[in-house]
CSV table of C-alpha atoms in Angstrom, one decimal:
chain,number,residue,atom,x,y,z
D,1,UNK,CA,0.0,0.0,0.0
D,2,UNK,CA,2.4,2.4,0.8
D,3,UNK,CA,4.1,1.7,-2.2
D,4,UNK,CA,1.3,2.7,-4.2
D,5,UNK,CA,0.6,6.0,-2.8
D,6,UNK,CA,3.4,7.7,-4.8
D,7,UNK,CA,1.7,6.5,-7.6
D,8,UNK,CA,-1.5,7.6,-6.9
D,9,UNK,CA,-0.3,11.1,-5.9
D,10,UNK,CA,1.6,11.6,-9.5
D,11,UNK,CA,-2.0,10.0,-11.3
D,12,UNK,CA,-3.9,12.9,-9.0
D,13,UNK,CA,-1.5,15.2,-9.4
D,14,UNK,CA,-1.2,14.8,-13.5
D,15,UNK,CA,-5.2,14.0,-13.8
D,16,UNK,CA,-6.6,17.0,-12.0
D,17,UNK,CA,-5.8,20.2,-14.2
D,18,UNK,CA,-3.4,18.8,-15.8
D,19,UNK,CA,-3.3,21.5,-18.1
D,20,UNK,CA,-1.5,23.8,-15.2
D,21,UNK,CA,0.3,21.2,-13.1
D,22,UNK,CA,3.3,19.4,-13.9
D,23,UNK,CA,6.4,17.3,-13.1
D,24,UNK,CA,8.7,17.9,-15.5
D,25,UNK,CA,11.2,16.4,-16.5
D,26,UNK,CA,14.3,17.8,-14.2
D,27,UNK,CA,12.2,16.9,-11.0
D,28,UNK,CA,11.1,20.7,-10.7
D,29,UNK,CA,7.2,20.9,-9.3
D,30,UNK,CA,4.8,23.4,-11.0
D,31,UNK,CA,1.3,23.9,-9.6
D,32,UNK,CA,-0.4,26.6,-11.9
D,33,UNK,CA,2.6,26.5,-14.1
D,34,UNK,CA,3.8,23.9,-16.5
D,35,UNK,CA,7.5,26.1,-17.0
D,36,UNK,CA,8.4,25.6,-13.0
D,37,UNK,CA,12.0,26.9,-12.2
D,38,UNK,CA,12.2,26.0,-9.0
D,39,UNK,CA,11.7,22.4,-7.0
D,40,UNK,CA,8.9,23.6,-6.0
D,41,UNK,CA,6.8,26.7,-8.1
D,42,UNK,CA,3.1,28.0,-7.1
D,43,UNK,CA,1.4,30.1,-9.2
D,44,UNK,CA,-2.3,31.4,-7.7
D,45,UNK,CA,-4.2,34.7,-7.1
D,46,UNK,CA,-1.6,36.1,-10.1
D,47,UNK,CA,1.5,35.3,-7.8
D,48,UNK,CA,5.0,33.2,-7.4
D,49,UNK,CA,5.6,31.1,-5.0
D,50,UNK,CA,9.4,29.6,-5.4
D,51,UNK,CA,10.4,27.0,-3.2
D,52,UNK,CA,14.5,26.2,-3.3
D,53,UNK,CA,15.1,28.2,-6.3
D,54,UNK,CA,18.4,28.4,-7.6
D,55,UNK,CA,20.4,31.4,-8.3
D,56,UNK,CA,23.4,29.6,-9.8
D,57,UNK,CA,27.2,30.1,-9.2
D,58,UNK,CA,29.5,30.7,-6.3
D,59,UNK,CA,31.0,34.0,-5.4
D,60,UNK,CA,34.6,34.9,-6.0
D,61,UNK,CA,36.9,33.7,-3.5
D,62,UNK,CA,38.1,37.1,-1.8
D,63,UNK,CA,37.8,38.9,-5.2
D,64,UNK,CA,36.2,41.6,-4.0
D,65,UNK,CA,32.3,42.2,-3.2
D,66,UNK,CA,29.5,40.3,-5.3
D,67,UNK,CA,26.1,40.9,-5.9
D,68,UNK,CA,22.6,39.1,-6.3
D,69,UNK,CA,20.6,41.4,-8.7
D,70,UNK,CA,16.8,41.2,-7.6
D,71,UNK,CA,15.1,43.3,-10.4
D,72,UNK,CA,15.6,46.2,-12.1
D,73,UNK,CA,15.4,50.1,-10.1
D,74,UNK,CA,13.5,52.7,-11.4
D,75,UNK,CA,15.1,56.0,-13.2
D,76,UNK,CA,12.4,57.9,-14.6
D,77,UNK,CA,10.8,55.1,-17.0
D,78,UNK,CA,7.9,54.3,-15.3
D,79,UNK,CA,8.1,50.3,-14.4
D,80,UNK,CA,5.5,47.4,-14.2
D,81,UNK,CA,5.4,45.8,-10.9
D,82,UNK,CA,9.1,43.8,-10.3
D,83,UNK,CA,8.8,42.6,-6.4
D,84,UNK,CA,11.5,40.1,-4.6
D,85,UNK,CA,9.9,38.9,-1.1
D,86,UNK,CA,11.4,36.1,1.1
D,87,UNK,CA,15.0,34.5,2.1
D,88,UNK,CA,17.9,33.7,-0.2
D,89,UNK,CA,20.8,31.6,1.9
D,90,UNK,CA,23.9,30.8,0.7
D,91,UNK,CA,26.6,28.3,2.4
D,92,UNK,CA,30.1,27.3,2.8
D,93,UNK,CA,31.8,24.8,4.8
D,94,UNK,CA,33.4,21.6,4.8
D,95,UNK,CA,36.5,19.6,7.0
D,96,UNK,CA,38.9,21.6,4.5
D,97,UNK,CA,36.5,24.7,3.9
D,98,UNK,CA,35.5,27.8,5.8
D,99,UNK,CA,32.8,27.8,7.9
D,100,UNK,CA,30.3,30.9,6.4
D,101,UNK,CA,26.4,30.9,6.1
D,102,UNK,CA,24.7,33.1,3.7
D,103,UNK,CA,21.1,34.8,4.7
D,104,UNK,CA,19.0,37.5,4.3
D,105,UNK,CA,15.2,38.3,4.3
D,106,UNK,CA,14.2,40.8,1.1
D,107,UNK,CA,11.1,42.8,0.8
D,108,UNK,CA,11.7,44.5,-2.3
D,109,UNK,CA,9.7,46.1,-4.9
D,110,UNK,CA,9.8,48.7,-8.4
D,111,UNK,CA,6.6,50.0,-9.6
D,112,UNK,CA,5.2,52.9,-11.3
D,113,UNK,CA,8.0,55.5,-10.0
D,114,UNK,CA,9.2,54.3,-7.1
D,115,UNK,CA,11.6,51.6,-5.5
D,116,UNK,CA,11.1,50.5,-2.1
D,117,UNK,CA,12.6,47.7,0.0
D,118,UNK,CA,14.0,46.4,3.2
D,119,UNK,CA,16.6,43.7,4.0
D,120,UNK,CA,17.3,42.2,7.5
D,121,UNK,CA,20.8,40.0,6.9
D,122,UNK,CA,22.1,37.4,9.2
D,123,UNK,CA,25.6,35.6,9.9
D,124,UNK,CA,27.3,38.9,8.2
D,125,UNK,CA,26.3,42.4,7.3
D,126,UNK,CA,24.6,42.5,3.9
D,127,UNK,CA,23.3,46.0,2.0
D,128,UNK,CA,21.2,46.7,-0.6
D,129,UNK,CA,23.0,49.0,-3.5
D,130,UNK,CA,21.7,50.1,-7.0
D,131,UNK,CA,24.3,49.2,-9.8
D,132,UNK,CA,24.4,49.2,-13.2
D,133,UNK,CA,24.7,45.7,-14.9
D,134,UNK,CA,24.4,45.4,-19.0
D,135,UNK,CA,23.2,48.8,-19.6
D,136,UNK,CA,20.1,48.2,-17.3
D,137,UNK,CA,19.5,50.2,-13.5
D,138,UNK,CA,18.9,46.9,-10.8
D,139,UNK,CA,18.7,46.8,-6.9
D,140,UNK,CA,20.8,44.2,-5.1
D,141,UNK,CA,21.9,42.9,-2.4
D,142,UNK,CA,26.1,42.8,-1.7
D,143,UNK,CA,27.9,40.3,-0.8
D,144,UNK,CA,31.0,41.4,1.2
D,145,UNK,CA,34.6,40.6,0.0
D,146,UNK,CA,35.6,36.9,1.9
D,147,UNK,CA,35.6,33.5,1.7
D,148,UNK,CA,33.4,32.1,-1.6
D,149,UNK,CA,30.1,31.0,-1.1
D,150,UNK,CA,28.0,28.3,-2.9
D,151,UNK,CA,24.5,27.3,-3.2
D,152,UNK,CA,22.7,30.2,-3.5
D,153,UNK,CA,19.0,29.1,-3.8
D,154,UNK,CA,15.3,31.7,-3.0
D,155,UNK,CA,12.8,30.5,-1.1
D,156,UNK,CA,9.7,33.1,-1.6
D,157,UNK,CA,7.3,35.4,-3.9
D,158,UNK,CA,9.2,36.8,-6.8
D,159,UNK,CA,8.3,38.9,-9.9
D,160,UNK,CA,10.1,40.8,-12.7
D,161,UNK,CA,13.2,39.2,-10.7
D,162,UNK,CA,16.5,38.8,-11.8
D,163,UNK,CA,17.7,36.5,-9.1
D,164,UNK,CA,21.1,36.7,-10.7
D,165,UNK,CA,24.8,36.6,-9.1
D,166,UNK,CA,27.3,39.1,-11.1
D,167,UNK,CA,31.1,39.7,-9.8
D,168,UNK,CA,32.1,43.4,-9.1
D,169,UNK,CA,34.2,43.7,-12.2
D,170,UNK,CA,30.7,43.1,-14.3
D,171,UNK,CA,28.9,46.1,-12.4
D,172,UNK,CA,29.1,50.0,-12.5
D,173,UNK,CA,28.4,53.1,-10.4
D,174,UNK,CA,27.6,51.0,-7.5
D,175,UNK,CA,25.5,53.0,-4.4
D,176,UNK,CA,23.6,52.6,-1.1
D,177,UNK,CA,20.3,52.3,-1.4
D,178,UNK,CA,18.6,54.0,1.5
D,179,UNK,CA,15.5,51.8,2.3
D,180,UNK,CA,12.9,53.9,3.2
D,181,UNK,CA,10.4,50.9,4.8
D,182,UNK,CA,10.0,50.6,8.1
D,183,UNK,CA,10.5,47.0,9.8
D,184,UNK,CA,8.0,47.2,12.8
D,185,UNK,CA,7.5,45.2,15.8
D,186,UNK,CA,4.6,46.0,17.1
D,187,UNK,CA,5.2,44.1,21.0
D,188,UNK,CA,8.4,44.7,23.2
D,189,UNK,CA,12.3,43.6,21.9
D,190,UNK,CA,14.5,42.1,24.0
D,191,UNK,CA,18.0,41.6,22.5
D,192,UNK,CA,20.4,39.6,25.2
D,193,UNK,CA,17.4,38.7,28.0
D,194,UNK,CA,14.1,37.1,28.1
D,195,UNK,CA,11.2,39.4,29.3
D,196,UNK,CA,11.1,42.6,28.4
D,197,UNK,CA,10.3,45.7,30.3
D,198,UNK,CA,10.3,48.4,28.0
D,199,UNK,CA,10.1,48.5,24.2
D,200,UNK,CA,13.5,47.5,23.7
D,201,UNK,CA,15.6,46.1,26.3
D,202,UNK,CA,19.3,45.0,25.6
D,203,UNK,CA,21.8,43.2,27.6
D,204,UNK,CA,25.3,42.3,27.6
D,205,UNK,CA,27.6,42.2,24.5
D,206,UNK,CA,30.9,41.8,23.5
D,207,UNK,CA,33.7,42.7,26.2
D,208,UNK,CA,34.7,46.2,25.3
D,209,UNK,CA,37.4,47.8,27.7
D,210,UNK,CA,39.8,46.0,29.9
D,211,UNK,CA,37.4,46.9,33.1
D,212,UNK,CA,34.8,44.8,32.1
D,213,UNK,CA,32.8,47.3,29.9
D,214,UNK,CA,30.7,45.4,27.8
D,215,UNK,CA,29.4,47.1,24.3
D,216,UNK,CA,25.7,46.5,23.9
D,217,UNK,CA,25.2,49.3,20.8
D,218,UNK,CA,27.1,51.4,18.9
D,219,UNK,CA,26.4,54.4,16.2
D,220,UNK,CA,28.9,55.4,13.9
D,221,UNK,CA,30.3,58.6,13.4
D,222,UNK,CA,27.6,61.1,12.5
D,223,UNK,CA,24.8,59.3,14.1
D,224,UNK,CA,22.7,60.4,16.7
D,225,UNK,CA,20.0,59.2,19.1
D,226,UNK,CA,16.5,61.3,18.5
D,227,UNK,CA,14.9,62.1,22.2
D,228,UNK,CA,11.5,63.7,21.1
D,229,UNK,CA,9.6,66.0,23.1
D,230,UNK,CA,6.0,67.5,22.2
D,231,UNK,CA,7.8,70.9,21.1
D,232,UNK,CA,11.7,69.8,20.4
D,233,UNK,CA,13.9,67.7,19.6
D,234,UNK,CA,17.1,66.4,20.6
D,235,UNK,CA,19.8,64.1,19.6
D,236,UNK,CA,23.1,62.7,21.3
D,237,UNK,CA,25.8,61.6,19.0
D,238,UNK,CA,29.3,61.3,18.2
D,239,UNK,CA,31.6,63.0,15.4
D,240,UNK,CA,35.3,62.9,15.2
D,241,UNK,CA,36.7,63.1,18.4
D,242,UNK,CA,33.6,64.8,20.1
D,243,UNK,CA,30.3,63.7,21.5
D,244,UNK,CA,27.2,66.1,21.2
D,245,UNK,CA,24.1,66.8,23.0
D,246,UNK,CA,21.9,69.3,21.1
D,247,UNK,CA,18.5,69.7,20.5
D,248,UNK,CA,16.8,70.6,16.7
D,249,UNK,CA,13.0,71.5,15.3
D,250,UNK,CA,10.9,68.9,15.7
D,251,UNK,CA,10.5,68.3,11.4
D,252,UNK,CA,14.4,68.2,10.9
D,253,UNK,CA,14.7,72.0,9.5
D,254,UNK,CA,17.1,74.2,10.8
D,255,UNK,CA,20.5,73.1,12.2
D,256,UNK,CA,21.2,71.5,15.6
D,257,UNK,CA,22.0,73.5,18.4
D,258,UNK,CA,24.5,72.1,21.2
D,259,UNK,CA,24.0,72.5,24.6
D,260,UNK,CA,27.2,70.1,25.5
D,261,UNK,CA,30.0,69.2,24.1
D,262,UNK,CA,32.8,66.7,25.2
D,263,UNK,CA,36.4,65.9,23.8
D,264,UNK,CA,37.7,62.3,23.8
D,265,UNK,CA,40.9,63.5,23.6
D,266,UNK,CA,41.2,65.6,26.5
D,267,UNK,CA,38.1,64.3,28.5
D,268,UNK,CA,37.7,68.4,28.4
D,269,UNK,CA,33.8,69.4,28.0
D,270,UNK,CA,31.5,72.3,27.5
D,271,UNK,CA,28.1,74.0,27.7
D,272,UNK,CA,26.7,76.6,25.2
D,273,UNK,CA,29.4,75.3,23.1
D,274,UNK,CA,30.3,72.9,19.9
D,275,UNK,CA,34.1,73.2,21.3
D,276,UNK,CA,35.7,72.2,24.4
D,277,UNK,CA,38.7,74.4,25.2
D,278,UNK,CA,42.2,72.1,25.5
D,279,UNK,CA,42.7,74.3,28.6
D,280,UNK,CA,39.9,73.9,30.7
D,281,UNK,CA,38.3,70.9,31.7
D,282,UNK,CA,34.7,72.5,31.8
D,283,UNK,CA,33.9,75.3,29.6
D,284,UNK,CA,30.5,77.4,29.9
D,285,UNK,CA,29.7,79.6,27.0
D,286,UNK,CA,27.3,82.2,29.3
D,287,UNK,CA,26.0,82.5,32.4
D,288,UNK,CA,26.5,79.8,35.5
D,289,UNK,CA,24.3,79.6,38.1
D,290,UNK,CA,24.2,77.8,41.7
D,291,UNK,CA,23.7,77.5,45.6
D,292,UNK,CA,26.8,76.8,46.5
D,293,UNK,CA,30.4,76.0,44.5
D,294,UNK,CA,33.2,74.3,46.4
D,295,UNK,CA,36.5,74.9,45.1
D,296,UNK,CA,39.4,72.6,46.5
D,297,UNK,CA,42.6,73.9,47.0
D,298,UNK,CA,45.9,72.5,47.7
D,299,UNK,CA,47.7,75.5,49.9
D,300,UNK,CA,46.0,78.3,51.8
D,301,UNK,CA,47.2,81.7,53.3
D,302,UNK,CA,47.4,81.0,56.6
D,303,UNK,CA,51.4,81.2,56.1
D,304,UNK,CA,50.8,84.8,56.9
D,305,UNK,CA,50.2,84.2,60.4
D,306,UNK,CA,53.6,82.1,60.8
D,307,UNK,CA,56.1,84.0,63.2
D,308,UNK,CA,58.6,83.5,59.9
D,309,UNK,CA,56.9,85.7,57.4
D,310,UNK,CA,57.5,89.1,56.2
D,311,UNK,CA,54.8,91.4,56.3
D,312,UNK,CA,55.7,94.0,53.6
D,313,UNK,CA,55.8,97.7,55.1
D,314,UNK,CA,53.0,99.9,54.1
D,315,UNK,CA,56.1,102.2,52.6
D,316,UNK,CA,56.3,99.3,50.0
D,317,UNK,CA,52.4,98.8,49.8
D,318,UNK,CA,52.6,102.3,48.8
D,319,UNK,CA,55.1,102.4,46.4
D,320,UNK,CA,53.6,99.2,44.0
D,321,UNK,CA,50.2,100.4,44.2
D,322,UNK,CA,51.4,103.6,42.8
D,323,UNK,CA,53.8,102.1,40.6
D,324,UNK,CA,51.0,99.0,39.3
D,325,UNK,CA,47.9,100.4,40.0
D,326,UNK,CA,46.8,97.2,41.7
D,327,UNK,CA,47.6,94.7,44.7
D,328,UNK,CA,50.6,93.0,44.6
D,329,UNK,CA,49.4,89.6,43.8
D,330,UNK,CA,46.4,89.9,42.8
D,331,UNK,CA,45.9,89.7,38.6
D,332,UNK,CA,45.5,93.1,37.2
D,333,UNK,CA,42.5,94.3,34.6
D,334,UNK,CA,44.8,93.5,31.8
D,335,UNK,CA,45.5,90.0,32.7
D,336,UNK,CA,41.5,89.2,33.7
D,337,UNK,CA,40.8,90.4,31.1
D,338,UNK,CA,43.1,88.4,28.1
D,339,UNK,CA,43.2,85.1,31.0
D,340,UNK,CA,39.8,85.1,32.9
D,341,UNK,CA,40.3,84.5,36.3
D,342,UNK,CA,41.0,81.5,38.7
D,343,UNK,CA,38.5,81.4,41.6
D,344,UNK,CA,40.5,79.5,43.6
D,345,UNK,CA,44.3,81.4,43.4
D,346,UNK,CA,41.8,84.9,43.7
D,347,UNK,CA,40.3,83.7,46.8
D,348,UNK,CA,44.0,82.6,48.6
D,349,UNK,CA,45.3,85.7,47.4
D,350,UNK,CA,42.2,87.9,48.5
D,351,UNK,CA,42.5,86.0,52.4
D,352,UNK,CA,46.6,86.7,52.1
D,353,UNK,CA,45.7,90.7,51.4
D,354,UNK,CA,42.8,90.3,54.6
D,355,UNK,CA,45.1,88.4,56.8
D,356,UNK,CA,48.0,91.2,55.8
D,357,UNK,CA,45.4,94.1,56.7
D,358,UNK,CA,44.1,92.5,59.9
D,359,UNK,CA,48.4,92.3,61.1
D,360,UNK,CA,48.6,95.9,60.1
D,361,UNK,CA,45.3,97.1,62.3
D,362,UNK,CA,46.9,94.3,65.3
D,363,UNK,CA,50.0,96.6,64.9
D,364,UNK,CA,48.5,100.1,64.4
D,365,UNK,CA,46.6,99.1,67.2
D,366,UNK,CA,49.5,98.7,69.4
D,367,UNK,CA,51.0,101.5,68.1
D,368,UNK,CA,47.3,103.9,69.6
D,369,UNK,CA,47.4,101.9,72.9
D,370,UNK,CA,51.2,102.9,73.6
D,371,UNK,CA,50.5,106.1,71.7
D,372,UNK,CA,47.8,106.3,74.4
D,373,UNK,CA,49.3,105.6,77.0
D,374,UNK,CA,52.1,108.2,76.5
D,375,UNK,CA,49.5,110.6,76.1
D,376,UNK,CA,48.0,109.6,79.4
D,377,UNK,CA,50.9,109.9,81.6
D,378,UNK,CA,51.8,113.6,79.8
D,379,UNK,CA,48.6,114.5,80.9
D,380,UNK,CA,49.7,113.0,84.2
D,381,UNK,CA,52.5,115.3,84.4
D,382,UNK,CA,50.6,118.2,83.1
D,383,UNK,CA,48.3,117.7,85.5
D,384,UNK,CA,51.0,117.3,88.2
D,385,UNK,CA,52.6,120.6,87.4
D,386,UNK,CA,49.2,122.5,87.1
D,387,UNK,CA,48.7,121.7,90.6
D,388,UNK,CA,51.6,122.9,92.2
């Protein structure tokens, strides 16, 4: 009996609309077709179905990139509907071959005036490009420069395709395609843990410093992280050497404006500013504001008080304030003005001139008590002699 079932599934299969169904000759399955490319090709509802279909060759064996051309892009000529939707895999691998897996998922379409498509790749990076391939404008998908792979084969709905491989020395003016699809997920991600608490949660990653650091995203230079509000925008990102935090109009127009800037090089940052100064570790660009700033010092002026210090005369006071037109130690308007000031040296320098003056008024006021005194006892002998 069991036997005979393959036998009665080919009489079925042949006998019922045979006109549309076939297995042909190579072993390929049609069902709707009697021209099936594929081990396996559905036609119904005006649509392709391709089960195992083979794009044939291998790529080139660290030749530089390849590409699988999934129909043609459009450039002004309006287009019939060309659409590539499903998996394509690829493989490698052997006891005396390198291990490398091929796959990507391609939602792809030309029609009218427009070319759309997404691509979500696995085991490497893959991108879609427009190239130029026999004269004729094509969207495809690259396959990076490495190890050759074999046994490329599309499993999906396809029409208009090309489904072809071509080497990098058959193709010109190769580009990035910027998808403009969206790839939604309409429940919460979790990337790294099961159970997610948010919309997207991530854990872990590779090891990334040598204090356990571990990387769990990364933008490239120029990229930013969008934070929207209901009336602005604003983005944190990284260019050059520098990260920014800025905030933009909420449609894109207009430029970003920084509100913080930081230097890798230098760890030196600022506010109200695109550009850290190399010679201060915290730069504000206007006005700073707070209860209370604490400003550590490593020496005070309390030396003044020590039995070994010289307190300058007031003749010598005199003579630099004349001479300077300012405190002895303490910066003058030309060098505030060209070198800012140091809060912490002004302060030390400010107690050194108070704990000068209060010495000066402990010794003037020795010099009225004895000066008092003398005055006191020549009153004493006035007195004295007024009496007599």
């Amino acid at each position: 009996m069991k036997k005979l079932l393959p036998v009665l599934f080919i009489f079925a299969f042949t006998s019922v609309k045979a006109q549309t169904n076939v297995i042909g000759t190579t072993g390929n399955v049609g069902i709707g077709t009697l021209n099936p490319v594929s081990k396996l090709q559905v036609v119904d509802n005006y649509r392709n179905y391709f089960v195992n279909r083979l794009i044939a060759g291998a790529s080139e064996d660290s030749q530089g990139p390849n590409y699988i051309l999934l129909h043609e892009l459009y450039t002004g000529t309006l287009l019939p509907d060309m659409h590539v939707m499903g998996k394509i895999t690829g493989i490698r691998g052997a006891t005396a071959a390198f291990n490398r897996k091929w796959t990507i998922e391609v939602n792809t379409s030309t029609a009218y005036n427009a070319t759309k498509g997404s691509l979500i790749s696995y085991n490497e990076l893959v991108k879609l490009v427009t190239l130029v391939y026999n004269s004729k404008s094509y969207l495809a998908a690259e396959i990076v420069n490495s190890a050759s792979v074999n046994f490329f084969s599309f499993t999906g709905y396809a029409s208009g395709e090309a489904l072809m491989l071509v080497r990098d020395d058959n193709v010109t003016n190769v580009l990035p395609f910027v998808p403009t699809d969206a790839i939604g997920i309409q429940g919460n991600l979790s990337i790294g843990t099961q159970g997610s608490s948010a919309k997207l949660d991530v854990m872990g990653g590779p090891i990334w410093t040598t204090n356990n650091w571990l990387k769990s995203m990364k933008l490239y230079n120029g990229s930013a992280i969008e934070f929207t509000g209901t009336a602005r925008s604003f983005g944190l990102g990284a260019s050059g050497a520098n990260l920014y935090f800025s905030n933009m109009n909420l449609d894109g127009s207009g430029g970003a404006n920084y509100f913080m800037a930081a230097d890798g090089n230098t760890g030196n940052m600022s506010i109200g500013s695109s550009s850290p100064s190399p010679n201060y570790k915290l730069t504000v660009e206007g006005t700073l504001g707070a209860r209370r700033v604490k400003v550590q010092q490593g020496a005070w002026a309390d030396y003044v008080f020590h039995p070994d210090y010289q307190l300058p005369s007031l003749q010598e006071v005199e003579h630099f304030v004349t001479t300077e037109k300012h405190l002895e130690g303490i910066p003058s308007e030309k060098e505030v003005v060209e070198k800012g000031l140091d809060l912490g040296e002004f302060d030390q320098q400010l107690l050194k001139k108070v704990e000068e003056l209060t010495l000066y008024i402990i010794q003037l006021n020795k010099n009225v008590e004895r000066l008092n005194k003398q005055v006191a006892a020549q009153q004493q002998t006035i007195a004295t002699l007024q009496a007599k």
